[in-house]
């Protein structure tokens, strides 16, 4: 399973371990991913996502999952999140 946030697109970063003797070896920094269930108020359903803690704070700051998905570009979102976004837009047109 890839280590990428489904809502923000945040992935792994590469850097170096630096020893006291200033030896540098490659290492990987992984995002802090959590399995969360987010509620969509418009669709009245809950969805499970693998989200970074930074992404979770961003969703809460923007007023919930619905607002976050409508504001975010499709390039950053996972295919599952894009599917939910399409459902939200379809629901908005029907209402």
PDB file of C-alpha atoms in Angstrom:
ATOM      1  CA  UNK A   1       0.000   0.000   0.000  1.00  0.00           C
ATOM      2  CA  UNK A   2       1.467   3.357  -0.972  1.00  0.00           C
ATOM      3  CA  UNK A   3       2.188   5.930   1.676  1.00  0.00           C
ATOM      4  CA  UNK A   4       0.184   8.799   0.173  1.00  0.00           C
ATOM      5  CA  UNK A   5      -2.561  10.864   1.804  1.00  0.00           C
ATOM      6  CA  UNK A   6      -5.821  10.387  -0.117  1.00  0.00           C
ATOM      7  CA  UNK A   7      -6.982  13.976   0.407  1.00  0.00           C
ATOM      8  CA  UNK A   8      -3.836  16.114   0.160  1.00  0.00           C
ATOM      9  CA  UNK A   9      -1.542  13.985  -1.986  1.00  0.00           C
ATOM     10  CA  UNK A  10       1.207  14.296   0.622  1.00  0.00           C
ATOM     11  CA  UNK A  11       3.725  11.479   0.127  1.00  0.00           C
ATOM     12  CA  UNK A  12       7.129  10.348   1.278  1.00  0.00           C
ATOM     13  CA  UNK A  13      10.173  12.622   1.245  1.00  0.00           C
ATOM     14  CA  UNK A  14      13.823  11.676   0.889  1.00  0.00           C
ATOM     15  CA  UNK A  15      16.627  13.064   3.011  1.00  0.00           C
ATOM     16  CA  UNK A  16      19.816  12.105   4.802  1.00  0.00           C
ATOM     17  CA  UNK A  17      20.795  10.765   8.191  1.00  0.00           C
ATOM     18  CA  UNK A  18      23.773  12.827   9.296  1.00  0.00           C
ATOM     19  CA  UNK A  19      26.072  11.242  11.878  1.00  0.00           C
ATOM     20  CA  UNK A  20      28.306  13.031  14.376  1.00  0.00           C
ATOM     21  CA  UNK A  21      31.204  12.391  11.972  1.00  0.00           C
ATOM     22  CA  UNK A  22      29.111  14.097   9.247  1.00  0.00           C
ATOM     23  CA  UNK A  23      28.563  10.862   7.290  1.00  0.00           C
ATOM     24  CA  UNK A  24      25.424  11.102   5.185  1.00  0.00           C
ATOM     25  CA  UNK A  25      23.188   8.138   4.383  1.00  0.00           C
ATOM     26  CA  UNK A  26      19.875   8.197   2.536  1.00  0.00           C
ATOM     27  CA  UNK A  27      16.650   7.838   4.491  1.00  0.00           C
ATOM     28  CA  UNK A  28      12.917   8.231   3.911  1.00  0.00           C
ATOM     29  CA  UNK A  29      10.509  10.471   5.815  1.00  0.00           C
ATOM     30  CA  UNK A  30       6.991   8.984   5.791  1.00  0.00           C
ATOM     31  CA  UNK A  31       3.800  10.994   6.387  1.00  0.00           C
ATOM     32  CA  UNK A  32       1.799  10.276   9.540  1.00  0.00           C
ATOM     33  CA  UNK A  33      -1.142   8.456   7.934  1.00  0.00           C
ATOM     34  CA  UNK A  34      -4.259   7.505   9.883  1.00  0.00           C
ATOM     35  CA  UNK A  35      -7.306   5.473   8.896  1.00  0.00           C
ATOM     36  CA  UNK A  36     -10.263   7.786   9.514  1.00  0.00           C
ATOM     37  CA  UNK A  37     -13.978   7.831   8.797  1.00  0.00           C
ATOM     38  CA  UNK A  38     -15.215  11.223   7.610  1.00  0.00           C
ATOM     39  CA  UNK A  39     -18.886  12.147   7.413  1.00  0.00           C
ATOM     40  CA  UNK A  40     -20.361  13.879   4.392  1.00  0.00           C
ATOM     41  CA  UNK A  41     -23.250  16.087   5.485  1.00  0.00           C
ATOM     42  CA  UNK A  42     -24.606  16.563   1.957  1.00  0.00           C
ATOM     43  CA  UNK A  43     -24.657  12.853   1.075  1.00  0.00           C
ATOM     44  CA  UNK A  44     -25.499  11.832   4.666  1.00  0.00           C
ATOM     45  CA  UNK A  45     -22.909   9.032   4.456  1.00  0.00           C
ATOM     46  CA  UNK A  46     -19.531   8.287   5.960  1.00  0.00           C
ATOM     47  CA  UNK A  47     -16.395   7.457   3.980  1.00  0.00           C
ATOM     48  CA  UNK A  48     -13.173   5.767   5.060  1.00  0.00           C
ATOM     49  CA  UNK A  49      -9.928   7.404   3.963  1.00  0.00           C
ATOM     50  CA  UNK A  50      -6.224   7.063   4.720  1.00  0.00           C
ATOM     51  CA  UNK A  51      -5.351  10.645   5.619  1.00  0.00           C
ATOM     52  CA  UNK A  52      -2.292  12.391   7.032  1.00  0.00           C
ATOM     53  CA  UNK A  53      -2.782  14.242  10.312  1.00  0.00           C
ATOM     54  CA  UNK A  54      -1.968  17.479   8.486  1.00  0.00           C
ATOM     55  CA  UNK A  55      -4.702  16.702   5.955  1.00  0.00           C
ATOM     56  CA  UNK A  56      -7.174  15.929   8.724  1.00  0.00           C
ATOM     57  CA  UNK A  57      -6.529  19.326  10.339  1.00  0.00           C
ATOM     58  CA  UNK A  58      -6.974  20.990   6.937  1.00  0.00           C
ATOM     59  CA  UNK A  59     -10.327  19.271   6.402  1.00  0.00           C
ATOM     60  CA  UNK A  60     -11.559  20.429   9.815  1.00  0.00           C
ATOM     61  CA  UNK A  61     -10.275  23.962   9.157  1.00  0.00           C
ATOM     62  CA  UNK A  62     -12.241  24.158   5.875  1.00  0.00           C
ATOM     63  CA  UNK A  63     -15.515  23.121   7.478  1.00  0.00           C
ATOM     64  CA  UNK A  64     -15.707  19.405   6.803  1.00  0.00           C
ATOM     65  CA  UNK A  65     -15.234  16.864   4.048  1.00  0.00           C
ATOM     66  CA  UNK A  66     -17.736  18.393   1.607  1.00  0.00           C
ATOM     67  CA  UNK A  67     -16.095  21.842   1.558  1.00  0.00           C
ATOM     68  CA  UNK A  68     -12.610  20.334   1.353  1.00  0.00           C
ATOM     69  CA  UNK A  69     -13.423  18.149  -1.657  1.00  0.00           C
ATOM     70  CA  UNK A  70     -15.131  20.956  -3.564  1.00  0.00           C
ATOM     71  CA  UNK A  71     -12.176  23.331  -3.016  1.00  0.00           C
ATOM     72  CA  UNK A  72      -9.376  20.849  -3.809  1.00  0.00           C
ATOM     73  CA  UNK A  73      -8.215  20.056  -7.350  1.00  0.00           C
ATOM     74  CA  UNK A  74      -8.669  16.534  -8.697  1.00  0.00           C
ATOM     75  CA  UNK A  75      -4.897  16.169  -9.231  1.00  0.00           C
ATOM     76  CA  UNK A  76      -4.247  16.032  -5.479  1.00  0.00           C
ATOM     77  CA  UNK A  77      -7.111  13.672  -4.655  1.00  0.00           C
ATOM     78  CA  UNK A  78      -7.090   9.881  -4.829  1.00  0.00           C
ATOM     79  CA  UNK A  79      -9.451   8.132  -7.270  1.00  0.00           C
ATOM     80  CA  UNK A  80     -11.810   7.246  -4.385  1.00  0.00           C
ATOM     81  CA  UNK A  81     -11.919  10.871  -3.237  1.00  0.00           C
ATOM     82  CA  UNK A  82     -12.599  12.058  -6.803  1.00  0.00           C
ATOM     83  CA  UNK A  83     -15.520   9.615  -6.958  1.00  0.00           C
ATOM     84  CA  UNK A  84     -16.984  11.119  -3.752  1.00  0.00           C
ATOM     85  CA  UNK A  85     -16.439  14.614  -5.173  1.00  0.00           C
ATOM     86  CA  UNK A  86     -18.417  13.656  -8.303  1.00  0.00           C
ATOM     87  CA  UNK A  87     -21.270  12.379  -6.118  1.00  0.00           C
ATOM     88  CA  UNK A  88     -21.255  15.712  -4.218  1.00  0.00           C
ATOM     89  CA  UNK A  89     -21.459  17.714  -7.454  1.00  0.00           C
ATOM     90  CA  UNK A  90     -24.244  15.482  -8.771  1.00  0.00           C
ATOM     91  CA  UNK A  91     -26.180  15.965  -5.510  1.00  0.00           C
ATOM     92  CA  UNK A  92     -25.723  19.752  -5.728  1.00  0.00           C
ATOM     93  CA  UNK A  93     -27.080  19.848  -9.286  1.00  0.00           C
ATOM     94  CA  UNK A  94     -30.092  17.706  -8.347  1.00  0.00           C
ATOM     95  CA  UNK A  95     -30.959  19.930  -5.373  1.00  0.00           C
TER      96      UNK A  95
END
